[in-house]
mmCIF file of C-alpha atoms in Angstrom:
data_model
loop_
_atom_site.group_PDB
_atom_site.id
_atom_site.type_symbol
_atom_site.label_atom_id
_atom_site.label_comp_id
_atom_site.label_asym_id
_atom_site.label_seq_id
_atom_site.Cartn_x
_atom_site.Cartn_y
_atom_site.Cartn_z
ATOM 1 C CA UNK A 1210 0.000 0.000 0.000
ATOM 2 C CA UNK A 1211 2.903 2.344 0.815
ATOM 3 C CA UNK A 1212 4.373 1.827 -2.658
ATOM 4 C CA UNK A 1213 1.000 2.513 -4.224
ATOM 5 C CA UNK A 1214 0.646 5.793 -2.298
ATOM 6 C CA UNK A 1215 4.100 6.896 -3.447
ATOM 7 C CA UNK A 1216 3.189 6.184 -7.069
ATOM 8 C CA UNK A 1217 -0.157 7.915 -6.672
ATOM 9 C CA UNK A 1218 1.653 10.919 -5.181
ATOM 10 C CA UNK A 1219 3.901 11.019 -8.225
ATOM 11 C CA UNK A 1220 0.863 11.074 -10.494
ATOM 12 C CA UNK A 1221 -0.647 13.963 -8.514
ATOM 13 C CA UNK A 1222 2.705 15.773 -8.611
ATOM 14 C CA UNK A 1223 2.889 15.437 -12.383
ATOM 15 C CA UNK A 1224 -0.721 16.528 -12.685
ATOM 16 C CA UNK A 1225 -0.107 19.778 -10.803
ATOM 17 C CA UNK A 1226 3.441 20.515 -11.922
ATOM 18 C CA UNK A 1227 2.918 19.636 -15.585
ATOM 19 C CA UNK A 1228 1.538 23.065 -16.595
ATOM 20 C CA UNK A 1229 4.427 24.792 -14.774
ATOM 21 C CA UNK A 1230 6.994 22.590 -16.522
ATOM 22 C CA UNK A 1231 5.353 23.250 -19.882
ATOM 23 C CA UNK A 1232 5.426 27.008 -19.259
ATOM 24 C CA UNK A 1233 9.117 26.962 -18.425
ATOM 25 C CA UNK A 1234 10.009 24.724 -21.378
ATOM 26 C CA UNK A 1235 7.501 25.988 -23.918
ATOM 27 C CA UNK A 1236 10.186 26.378 -26.591
ATOM 28 C CA UNK A 1237 11.639 22.955 -26.006
ATOM 29 C CA UNK A 1238 10.889 19.556 -27.486
ATOM 30 C CA UNK A 1239 10.399 18.349 -23.906
ATOM 31 C CA UNK A 1240 6.937 19.938 -23.971
ATOM 32 C CA UNK A 1241 5.708 17.154 -26.233
ATOM 33 C CA UNK A 1242 6.971 14.527 -23.820
ATOM 34 C CA UNK A 1243 5.200 16.190 -20.862
ATOM 35 C CA UNK A 1244 1.987 16.348 -22.904
ATOM 36 C CA UNK A 1245 2.172 12.646 -23.692
ATOM 37 C CA UNK A 1246 3.064 11.705 -20.119
ATOM 38 C CA UNK A 1247 0.220 13.755 -18.685
ATOM 39 C CA UNK A 1248 -2.233 12.285 -21.206
ATOM 40 C CA UNK A 1249 -1.224 8.733 -20.353
ATOM 41 C CA UNK A 1250 -1.384 9.450 -16.615
ATOM 42 C CA UNK A 1251 -4.852 10.968 -16.975
ATOM 43 C CA UNK A 1252 -5.924 7.834 -18.791
ATOM 44 C CA UNK A 1253 -4.615 5.664 -15.977
ATOM 45 C CA UNK A 1254 -6.193 7.702 -13.197
ATOM 46 C CA UNK A 1255 -9.608 7.773 -14.907
ATOM 47 C CA UNK A 1256 -9.710 3.996 -15.353
ATOM 48 C CA UNK A 1257 -11.261 2.469 -12.218
ATOM 49 C CA UNK A 1258 -10.466 -1.055 -13.375
ATOM 50 C CA UNK A 1259 -6.791 -0.219 -13.556
ATOM 51 C CA UNK A 1260 -6.773 1.407 -10.136
ATOM 52 C CA UNK A 1261 -8.477 -1.597 -8.627
ATOM 53 C CA UNK A 1262 -5.908 -3.947 -10.066
ATOM 54 C CA UNK A 1263 -2.628 -3.152 -8.298
ATOM 55 C CA UNK A 1264 -0.363 -5.307 -10.463
ATOM 56 C CA UNK A 1265 -1.922 -4.066 -13.669
ATOM 57 C CA UNK A 1266 -1.552 -0.482 -12.557
ATOM 58 C CA UNK A 1267 2.100 -0.903 -11.669
ATOM 59 C CA UNK A 1268 2.741 -2.696 -14.961
ATOM 60 C CA UNK A 1269 1.163 0.101 -16.965
ATOM 61 C CA UNK A 1270 3.145 2.710 -15.063
ATOM 62 C CA UNK A 1271 6.365 0.774 -15.640
ATOM 63 C CA UNK A 1272 5.613 0.543 -19.369
ATOM 64 C CA UNK A 1273 4.845 4.268 -19.435
ATOM 65 C CA UNK A 1274 8.184 4.990 -17.790
ATOM 66 C CA UNK A 1275 10.031 2.817 -20.319
ATOM 67 C CA UNK A 1276 8.358 4.651 -23.201
ATOM 68 C CA UNK A 1277 9.188 8.010 -21.636
ATOM 69 C CA UNK A 1278 12.811 6.976 -21.106
ATOM 70 C CA UNK A 1279 13.124 5.974 -24.773
ATOM 71 C CA UNK A 1280 11.614 9.276 -25.880
ATOM 72 C CA UNK A 1281 13.957 11.276 -23.657
ATOM 73 C CA UNK A 1282 16.907 9.329 -25.067
ATOM 74 C CA UNK A 1283 15.984 10.691 -28.498
ATOM 75 C CA UNK A 1284 15.730 14.305 -27.378
ATOM 76 C CA UNK A 1285 18.483 16.921 -27.199
ATOM 77 C CA UNK A 1286 18.037 20.206 -25.368
ATOM 78 C CA UNK A 1287 19.975 22.604 -27.566
ATOM 79 C CA UNK A 1288 22.063 22.970 -30.671
ATOM 80 C CA UNK A 1289 25.326 22.489 -28.764
ATOM 81 C CA UNK A 1290 24.256 18.989 -27.717
ATOM 82 C CA UNK A 1291 23.574 18.128 -31.372
ATOM 83 C CA UNK A 1292 27.062 19.043 -32.580
ATOM 84 C CA UNK A 1293 29.552 16.191 -33.125
ATOM 85 C CA UNK A 1294 31.687 15.719 -30.012
ATOM 86 C CA UNK A 1295 35.441 15.249 -29.875
ATOM 87 C CA UNK A 1296 36.043 11.842 -28.325
ATOM 88 C CA UNK A 1297 39.144 9.760 -27.890
ATOM 89 C CA UNK A 1298 39.124 6.902 -30.384
ATOM 90 C CA UNK A 1299 39.119 3.411 -28.978
ATOM 91 C CA UNK A 1300 42.245 1.377 -29.720
ATOM 92 C CA UNK A 1301 41.005 -1.722 -31.511
ATOM 93 C CA UNK A 1302 42.688 -5.090 -30.978
ATOM 94 C CA UNK A 1303 42.375 -8.291 -32.996
ATOM 95 C CA UNK A 1304 39.845 -10.679 -31.392
ATOM 96 C CA UNK A 1305 41.300 -13.352 -29.136
ATOM 97 C CA UNK A 1306 38.931 -16.195 -29.989
ATOM 98 C CA UNK A 1307 36.569 -15.319 -32.844
ATOM 99 C CA UNK A 1308 36.969 -14.088 -36.384
ATOM 100 C CA UNK A 1309 35.491 -10.650 -35.659
ATOM 101 C CA UNK A 1310 34.991 -8.315 -32.738
ATOM 102 C CA UNK A 1311 33.135 -5.005 -32.487
ATOM 103 C CA UNK A 1312 34.330 -2.326 -30.071
ATOM 104 C CA UNK A 1313 36.711 -5.032 -28.770
ATOM 105 C CA UNK A 1314 33.657 -7.086 -27.767
ATOM 106 C CA UNK A 1315 33.323 -10.706 -28.879
ATOM 107 C CA UNK A 1316 30.212 -12.850 -28.821
ATOM 108 C CA UNK A 1317 29.864 -14.667 -25.520
ATOM 109 C CA UNK A 1318 31.199 -11.870 -23.335
ATOM 110 C CA UNK A 1319 29.099 -11.103 -20.236
ATOM 111 C CA UNK A 1320 27.046 -7.929 -20.145
ATOM 112 C CA UNK A 1321 28.630 -6.933 -16.842
ATOM 113 C CA UNK A 1322 32.118 -6.942 -18.351
ATOM 114 C CA UNK A 1323 31.020 -5.033 -21.448
ATOM 115 C CA UNK A 1324 29.347 -2.320 -19.397
ATOM 116 C CA UNK A 1325 32.377 -1.964 -17.144
ATOM 117 C CA UNK A 1326 33.994 -0.409 -20.217
ATOM 118 C CA UNK A 1327 31.025 1.273 -21.905
ATOM 119 C CA UNK A 1328 28.817 2.217 -18.985
ATOM 120 C CA UNK A 1329 25.068 1.482 -19.163
ATOM 121 C CA UNK A 1330 23.306 1.292 -22.522
ATOM 122 C CA UNK A 1331 21.708 4.452 -23.878
ATOM 123 C CA UNK A 1332 18.648 2.512 -25.009
ATOM 124 C CA UNK A 1333 17.168 -0.994 -25.053
ATOM 125 C CA UNK A 1334 14.610 -1.772 -27.759
ATOM 126 C CA UNK A 1335 12.997 -4.977 -28.985
ATOM 127 C CA UNK A 1336 14.353 -6.585 -32.149
ATOM 128 C CA UNK A 1337 13.273 -9.314 -34.551
ATOM 129 C CA UNK A 1338 14.878 -12.038 -32.420
ATOM 130 C CA UNK A 1339 12.511 -11.434 -29.525
ATOM 131 C CA UNK A 1340 15.217 -9.860 -27.384
ATOM 132 C CA UNK A 1341 16.573 -6.324 -27.112
ATOM 133 C CA UNK A 1342 19.268 -4.429 -28.910
ATOM 134 C CA UNK A 1343 21.235 -2.438 -26.325
ATOM 135 C CA UNK A 1344 22.787 0.636 -27.922
ATOM 136 C CA UNK A 1345 26.036 2.111 -26.627
ATOM 137 C CA UNK A 1346 27.571 5.391 -27.754
ATOM 138 C CA UNK A 1347 28.903 8.780 -26.727
ATOM 139 C CA UNK A 1348 26.759 11.345 -28.513
ATOM 140 C CA UNK A 1349 26.486 8.696 -31.282
ATOM 141 C CA UNK A 1350 30.242 8.340 -31.597
ATOM 142 C CA UNK A 1351 31.640 4.849 -31.026
ATOM 143 C CA UNK A 1352 28.130 3.575 -31.716
ATOM 144 C CA UNK A 1353 27.438 -0.147 -31.508
ATOM 145 C CA UNK A 1354 24.631 -2.434 -30.392
ATOM 146 C CA UNK A 1355 24.688 -5.658 -28.392
ATOM 147 C CA UNK A 1356 22.035 -8.359 -28.081
ATOM 148 C CA UNK A 1357 22.195 -10.559 -24.977
ATOM 149 C CA UNK A 1358 20.947 -14.096 -24.428
ATOM 150 C CA UNK A 1359 19.120 -15.409 -21.347
ATOM 151 C CA UNK A 1360 22.442 -15.678 -19.508
ATOM 152 C CA UNK A 1361 23.260 -12.020 -20.238
ATOM 153 C CA UNK A 1362 26.035 -12.941 -22.646
ATOM 154 C CA UNK A 1363 26.515 -11.218 -25.998
ATOM 155 C CA UNK A 1364 24.671 -13.163 -28.704
ATOM 156 C CA UNK A 1365 24.577 -10.431 -31.356
ATOM 157 C CA UNK A 1366 26.665 -7.398 -32.302
ATOM 158 C CA UNK A 1367 26.305 -4.576 -34.826
ATOM 159 C CA UNK A 1368 28.070 -1.363 -35.753
ATOM 160 C CA UNK A 1369 28.133 1.054 -38.678
ATOM 161 C CA UNK A 1370 31.233 2.846 -37.405
ATOM 162 C CA UNK A 1371 34.965 2.180 -37.396
ATOM 163 C CA UNK A 1372 34.808 -0.364 -34.563
ATOM 164 C CA UNK A 1373 35.352 -3.606 -36.519
ATOM 165 C CA UNK A 1374 38.456 -5.700 -35.829
ATOM 166 C CA UNK A 1375 39.357 -9.130 -37.190
ATOM 167 C CA UNK A 1376 42.057 -11.756 -37.390
ATOM 168 C CA UNK A 1377 42.205 -11.397 -41.169
ATOM 169 C CA UNK A 1378 42.525 -7.630 -41.466
ATOM 170 C CA UNK A 1379 38.919 -6.950 -42.520
ATOM 171 C CA UNK A 1380 37.706 -3.640 -41.091
ATOM 172 C CA UNK A 1381 35.681 -0.560 -41.939
ATOM 173 C CA UNK A 1382 36.544 0.512 -45.501
ATOM 174 C CA UNK A 1383 37.874 -2.869 -46.674
ATOM 175 C CA UNK A 1384 36.936 -3.467 -50.362
ATOM 176 C CA UNK A 1385 34.362 -6.165 -51.131
ATOM 177 C CA UNK A 1386 36.824 -8.133 -53.261
ATOM 178 C CA UNK A 1387 39.249 -8.257 -50.318
ATOM 179 C CA UNK A 1388 36.510 -9.566 -48.031
ATOM 180 C CA UNK A 1389 35.630 -12.333 -50.484
ATOM 181 C CA UNK A 1390 39.275 -13.214 -50.999
ATOM 182 C CA UNK A 1391 39.602 -13.721 -47.234
ATOM 183 C CA UNK A 1392 36.233 -15.336 -46.473
ATOM 184 C CA UNK A 1393 35.296 -16.997 -49.757
ATOM 185 C CA UNK A 1394 31.936 -16.931 -51.487
ATOM 186 C CA UNK A 1395 29.028 -15.838 -49.279
ATOM 187 C CA UNK A 1396 25.990 -17.999 -48.587
ATOM 188 C CA UNK A 1397 22.908 -17.443 -50.727
ATOM 189 C CA UNK A 1398 20.199 -18.997 -48.545
ATOM 190 C CA UNK A 1399 19.162 -19.623 -44.936
ATOM 191 C CA UNK A 1400 17.453 -22.792 -43.748
ATOM 192 C CA UNK A 1401 14.538 -22.448 -41.300
ATOM 193 C CA UNK A 1402 13.288 -25.899 -40.428
ATOM 194 C CA UNK A 1403 11.983 -27.412 -43.666
ATOM 195 C CA UNK A 1404 11.886 -24.047 -45.436
ATOM 196 C CA UNK A 1405 14.807 -22.552 -47.351
ATOM 197 C CA UNK A 1406 14.862 -18.762 -47.660
ATOM 198 C CA UNK A 1407 16.739 -17.467 -50.688
ATOM 199 C CA UNK A 1408 18.651 -14.219 -50.204
ATOM 200 C CA UNK A 1409 17.991 -11.575 -52.860
ATOM 201 C CA UNK A 1410 20.467 -11.606 -55.732
ATOM 202 C CA UNK A 1411 21.053 -7.848 -56.001
ATOM 203 C CA UNK A 1412 21.837 -7.365 -52.308
ATOM 204 C CA UNK A 1413 24.480 -4.903 -51.115
ATOM 205 C CA UNK A 1414 25.773 -7.224 -48.408
ATOM 206 C CA UNK A 1415 27.464 -10.607 -48.036
ATOM 207 C CA UNK A 1416 26.436 -13.176 -45.445
ATOM 208 C CA UNK A 1417 28.712 -15.906 -44.090
ATOM 209 C CA UNK A 1418 28.307 -18.709 -41.585
ATOM 210 C CA UNK A 1419 31.611 -18.782 -39.685
ATOM 211 C CA UNK A 1420 32.132 -20.853 -36.530
ATOM 212 C CA UNK A 1421 28.370 -20.955 -35.819
ATOM 213 C CA UNK A 1422 28.024 -17.212 -36.291
ATOM 214 C CA UNK A 1423 26.083 -15.509 -39.084
ATOM 215 C CA UNK A 1424 28.330 -12.665 -40.236
ATOM 216 C CA UNK A 1425 26.658 -10.022 -42.400
ATOM 217 C CA UNK A 1426 29.040 -7.590 -44.085
ATOM 218 C CA UNK A 1427 27.339 -4.476 -45.480
ATOM 219 C CA UNK A 1428 28.952 -2.522 -48.324
ATOM 220 C CA UNK A 1429 28.728 1.125 -49.323
ATOM 221 C CA UNK A 1430 28.271 1.130 -53.069
ATOM 222 C CA UNK A 1431 28.723 4.905 -53.154
ATOM 223 C CA UNK A 1432 32.180 4.499 -51.652
ATOM 224 C CA UNK A 1433 33.724 1.835 -53.868
ATOM 225 C CA UNK A 1434 31.767 -1.134 -52.437
ATOM 226 C CA UNK A 1435 33.724 -1.029 -49.187
ATOM 227 C CA UNK A 1436 32.720 -2.329 -45.753
ATOM 228 C CA UNK A 1437 30.354 0.130 -44.069
ATOM 229 C CA UNK A 1438 28.753 -1.990 -41.319
ATOM 230 C CA UNK A 1439 28.746 -5.463 -39.804
ATOM 231 C CA UNK A 1440 26.254 -7.631 -37.930
ATOM 232 C CA UNK A 1441 27.175 -10.789 -35.982
ATOM 233 C CA UNK A 1442 24.388 -13.160 -34.870
ATOM 234 C CA UNK A 1443 24.981 -16.423 -33.061
ATOM 235 C CA UNK A 1444 23.591 -19.338 -35.089
ATOM 236 C CA UNK A 1445 21.498 -20.800 -32.289
ATOM 237 C CA UNK A 1446 19.716 -17.464 -31.890
ATOM 238 C CA UNK A 1447 19.014 -17.320 -35.623
ATOM 239 C CA UNK A 1448 17.767 -20.913 -35.543
ATOM 240 C CA UNK A 1449 15.296 -20.056 -32.764
ATOM 241 C CA UNK A 1450 13.713 -17.452 -35.040
ATOM 242 C CA UNK A 1451 11.117 -19.664 -36.690
ATOM 243 C CA UNK A 1452 10.219 -17.522 -39.706
ATOM 244 C CA UNK A 1453 11.973 -15.040 -41.928
ATOM 245 C CA UNK A 1454 9.735 -12.233 -40.647
ATOM 246 C CA UNK A 1455 9.043 -11.969 -36.935
ATOM 247 C CA UNK A 1456 5.516 -11.758 -35.569
ATOM 248 C CA UNK A 1457 4.257 -8.177 -35.650
ATOM 249 C CA UNK A 1458 3.726 -6.584 -32.232
ATOM 250 C CA UNK A 1459 3.442 -3.020 -30.970
ATOM 251 C CA UNK A 1460 6.700 -3.520 -29.048
ATOM 252 C CA UNK A 1461 8.555 -4.625 -32.190
ATOM 253 C CA UNK A 1462 7.110 -1.677 -34.102
ATOM 254 C CA UNK A 1463 8.469 0.738 -31.511
ATOM 255 C CA UNK A 1464 11.790 -1.111 -31.372
ATOM 256 C CA UNK A 1465 12.279 -0.807 -35.137
ATOM 257 C CA UNK A 1466 11.419 2.892 -34.953
ATOM 258 C CA UNK A 1467 13.976 3.753 -32.286
ATOM 259 C CA UNK A 1468 16.638 1.560 -33.890
ATOM 260 C CA UNK A 1469 16.229 3.288 -37.244
ATOM 261 C CA UNK A 1470 16.486 6.668 -35.499
ATOM 262 C CA UNK A 1471 19.715 5.655 -33.746
ATOM 263 C CA UNK A 1472 21.222 4.202 -36.923
ATOM 264 C CA UNK A 1473 20.464 7.440 -38.778
ATOM 265 C CA UNK A 1474 22.221 9.553 -36.165
ATOM 266 C CA UNK A 1475 25.218 7.205 -36.108
ATOM 267 C CA UNK A 1476 25.541 7.598 -39.882
ATOM 268 C CA UNK A 1477 25.281 11.379 -39.623
ATOM 269 C CA UNK A 1478 28.096 11.451 -37.060
ATOM 270 C CA UNK A 1479 30.203 9.392 -39.484
ATOM 271 C CA UNK A 1480 29.872 12.302 -41.924
ATOM 272 C CA UNK A 1481 30.552 15.043 -39.330
ATOM 273 C CA UNK A 1482 26.911 16.170 -39.246
ATOM 274 C CA UNK A 1483 24.803 17.210 -36.278
ATOM 275 C CA UNK A 1484 22.481 14.597 -34.831
ATOM 276 C CA UNK A 1485 18.714 14.811 -35.227
ATOM 277 C CA UNK A 1486 16.217 15.248 -32.405
ATOM 278 C CA UNK A 1487 13.463 12.658 -31.970
ATOM 279 C CA UNK A 1488 10.025 14.125 -32.703
ATOM 280 C CA UNK A 1489 6.997 12.176 -31.464
ATOM 281 C CA UNK A 1490 4.572 14.438 -33.326
ATOM 282 C CA UNK A 1491 5.959 13.725 -36.778
ATOM 283 C CA UNK A 1492 6.450 10.071 -35.755
ATOM 284 C CA UNK A 1493 2.652 9.810 -35.725
ATOM 285 C CA UNK A 1494 2.532 11.250 -39.252
ATOM 286 C CA UNK A 1495 5.054 8.628 -40.346
ATOM 287 C CA UNK A 1496 3.194 5.825 -38.558
ATOM 288 C CA UNK A 1497 -0.081 6.712 -40.245
ATOM 289 C CA UNK A 1498 1.512 6.577 -43.684
ATOM 290 C CA UNK A 1499 3.221 3.247 -42.974
ATOM 291 C CA UNK A 1500 -0.054 1.833 -41.685
ATOM 292 C CA UNK A 1501 -1.940 3.149 -44.734
ATOM 293 C CA UNK A 1502 0.552 1.476 -47.097
ATOM 294 C CA UNK A 1503 0.474 -1.795 -45.143
ATOM 295 C CA UNK A 1504 -3.320 -2.000 -44.982
ATOM 296 C CA UNK A 1505 -3.971 -0.881 -48.565
ATOM 297 C CA UNK A 1506 -1.043 -2.751 -50.162
ATOM 298 C CA UNK A 1507 0.841 0.041 -51.920
ATOM 299 C CA UNK A 1508 4.253 1.655 -51.635
ATOM 300 C CA UNK A 1509 4.559 5.322 -52.554
ATOM 301 C CA UNK A 1510 5.315 8.758 -51.167
ATOM 302 C CA UNK A 1511 1.909 9.813 -52.533
ATOM 303 C CA UNK A 1512 -1.010 8.207 -50.708
ATOM 304 C CA UNK A 1513 -4.278 7.019 -52.262
ATOM 305 C CA UNK A 1514 -5.851 10.426 -51.596
ATOM 306 C CA UNK A 1515 -3.133 12.113 -53.630
ATOM 307 C CA UNK A 1516 -1.375 13.642 -50.622
ATOM 308 C CA UNK A 1517 2.388 14.160 -50.657
ATOM 309 C CA UNK A 1518 4.558 13.849 -47.540
ATOM 310 C CA UNK A 1519 4.386 17.639 -47.209
ATOM 311 C CA UNK A 1520 0.588 17.587 -47.413
ATOM 312 C CA UNK A 1521 0.434 14.975 -44.658
ATOM 313 C CA UNK A 1522 2.800 16.922 -42.432
ATOM 314 C CA UNK A 1523 0.836 20.148 -42.913
ATOM 315 C CA UNK A 1524 -2.394 18.279 -42.172
ATOM 316 C CA UNK A 1525 -0.868 17.148 -38.876
ATOM 317 C CA UNK A 1526 0.160 20.750 -38.111
ATOM 318 C CA UNK A 1527 3.891 20.148 -38.470
ATOM 319 C CA UNK A 1528 5.508 23.538 -39.101
ATOM 320 C CA UNK A 1529 8.545 23.198 -41.359
ATOM 321 C CA UNK A 1530 10.809 25.164 -43.656
ATOM 322 C CA UNK A 1531 12.597 22.058 -44.934
ATOM 323 C CA UNK A 1532 11.240 18.508 -45.009
ATOM 324 C CA UNK A 1533 11.814 15.116 -46.588
ATOM 325 C CA UNK A 1534 10.679 11.522 -46.410
ATOM 326 C CA UNK A 1535 12.316 8.108 -46.768
ATOM 327 C CA UNK A 1536 10.398 4.881 -47.308
ATOM 328 C CA UNK A 1537 11.468 1.259 -47.099
ATOM 329 C CA UNK A 1538 9.490 -1.963 -47.313
ATOM 330 C CA UNK A 1539 10.106 -5.644 -46.691
ATOM 331 C CA UNK A 1540 13.505 -5.526 -44.995
ATOM 332 C CA UNK A 1541 13.505 -7.920 -42.039
ATOM 333 C CA UNK A 1542 14.918 -5.347 -39.607
ATOM 334 C CA UNK A 1543 15.769 -1.685 -39.211
ATOM 335 C CA UNK A 1544 19.432 -2.545 -39.759
ATOM 336 C CA UNK A 1545 18.748 -3.948 -43.218
ATOM 337 C CA UNK A 1546 16.341 -1.097 -43.957
ATOM 338 C CA UNK A 1547 18.906 1.550 -42.992
ATOM 339 C CA UNK A 1548 21.766 -0.029 -44.923
ATOM 340 C CA UNK A 1549 19.498 -0.256 -47.978
ATOM 341 C CA UNK A 1550 18.491 3.394 -47.664
ATOM 342 C CA UNK A 1551 22.139 4.442 -47.416
ATOM 343 C CA UNK A 1552 22.807 2.709 -50.735
ATOM 344 C CA UNK A 1553 19.930 4.528 -52.456
ATOM 345 C CA UNK A 1554 21.235 7.941 -53.467
ATOM 346 C CA UNK A 1555 18.077 9.997 -52.869
ATOM 347 C CA UNK A 1556 17.412 8.364 -49.497
ATOM 348 C CA UNK A 1557 21.082 8.736 -48.541
ATOM 349 C CA UNK A 1558 20.891 12.461 -49.300
ATOM 350 C CA UNK A 1559 17.934 12.781 -46.922
ATOM 351 C CA UNK A 1560 19.774 10.926 -44.149
ATOM 352 C CA UNK A 1561 22.860 13.102 -44.632
ATOM 353 C CA UNK A 1562 21.181 16.441 -45.354
ATOM 354 C CA UNK A 1563 22.836 19.170 -43.339
ATOM 355 C CA UNK A 1564 19.759 21.321 -42.683
ATOM 356 C CA UNK A 1565 17.471 18.830 -40.967
ATOM 357 C CA UNK A 1566 16.823 19.108 -37.237
ATOM 358 C CA UNK A 1567 14.083 16.602 -36.380
ATOM 359 C CA UNK A 1568 13.202 13.027 -37.284
ATOM 360 C CA UNK A 1569 10.223 10.815 -36.582
ATOM 361 C CA UNK A 1570 10.140 7.175 -37.672
ATOM 362 C CA UNK A 1571 6.907 5.226 -38.105
ATOM 363 C CA UNK A 1572 6.644 1.466 -38.719
ATOM 364 C CA UNK A 1573 3.669 -0.729 -39.529
ATOM 365 C CA UNK A 1574 3.261 -4.376 -40.577
ATOM 366 C CA UNK A 1575 1.041 -5.970 -43.190
ATOM 367 C CA UNK A 1576 -0.823 -9.240 -42.661
ATOM 368 C CA UNK A 1577 2.351 -11.164 -43.575
ATOM 369 C CA UNK A 1578 4.336 -9.362 -40.830
ATOM 370 C CA UNK A 1579 6.356 -7.528 -43.473
ATOM 371 C CA UNK A 1580 7.396 -4.103 -42.143
ATOM 372 C CA UNK A 1581 6.850 -0.729 -43.793
ATOM 373 C CA UNK A 1582 9.230 2.021 -42.659
ATOM 374 C CA UNK A 1583 8.597 5.763 -42.996
ATOM 375 C CA UNK A 1584 11.121 8.399 -41.958
ATOM 376 C CA UNK A 1585 9.939 12.031 -41.827
ATOM 377 C CA UNK A 1586 12.685 14.648 -41.558
ATOM 378 C CA UNK A 1587 12.162 18.366 -41.084
ATOM 379 C CA UNK A 1588 13.538 21.677 -39.856
ATOM 380 C CA UNK A 1589 11.740 24.849 -38.824
#
């Protein structure tokens, strides 16, 4: 009962202090977060069924806090915080046991040891393997993500920055022909039970199965087909994923959205650009368009009512001087979606446009659990 009263007191405190906070931060993106928090709290306090069910109430409040934490992770308070930071580069060492390491981390390392070096993750968000990607970075420099198994040991790794080390000399910027000379011909299919999934022929990545690890090497075709990112997934984790596409859930939708946001900022830092601020308002615009495409089975910047991205943003009262939109469809994760967008010149230009300030990402799934991704960029 004491814990309940404390939580109820917090709700009352937010209810009374919210308007004061909004007044003081009226020119800040934090206002949107306070609005959403207050709306969700009002919903909780007006629901007698929730209040009568202690465990349900606490669960909802915990989920609300997690959502708020993720939103705050995407916000920056001022222009200075968005500028690229000078950080000391990590000294990479060849992996001791495996073919590749990322940020000197190898698969199998305990989370506790990793975070002794990195500190706590900036964000945890659900991925297609039914676990979380934990993202680590310093203002999006030295950006990498780790997936942990049930024993809190690294079962997956990813980076799109210069954090790749190997026993064979493969690293960021290595030409594709050098990778293939060292690793051989990549695999062309993945077996899932009795079903064989064929990888697309015109892909801009190579996939290898090395020592029970699926190694995906992404190439930048606008930079001489050189290594631009790498993903390492333990084979047993891939085998547990029954289908090519994961079951669509609201948690996976949100996970893909935040992952695509983080990947975009990591790429911008690679090109000495300011990071973008997460915008929940335009995220809803993006979500609606993704959902419209998924439900009505089309893929276009112009919707079935003839509205352009700019029309949709104006309709949702987004005030902008500069705006743009990226779309992707069918990629099994935000990682594959982002790497594909970076290899499409027009989409790449949006991701790396100097004038943008805000980004909202909206994801939706069709009835086959295939994801639609919409990125809405703008500045005002």
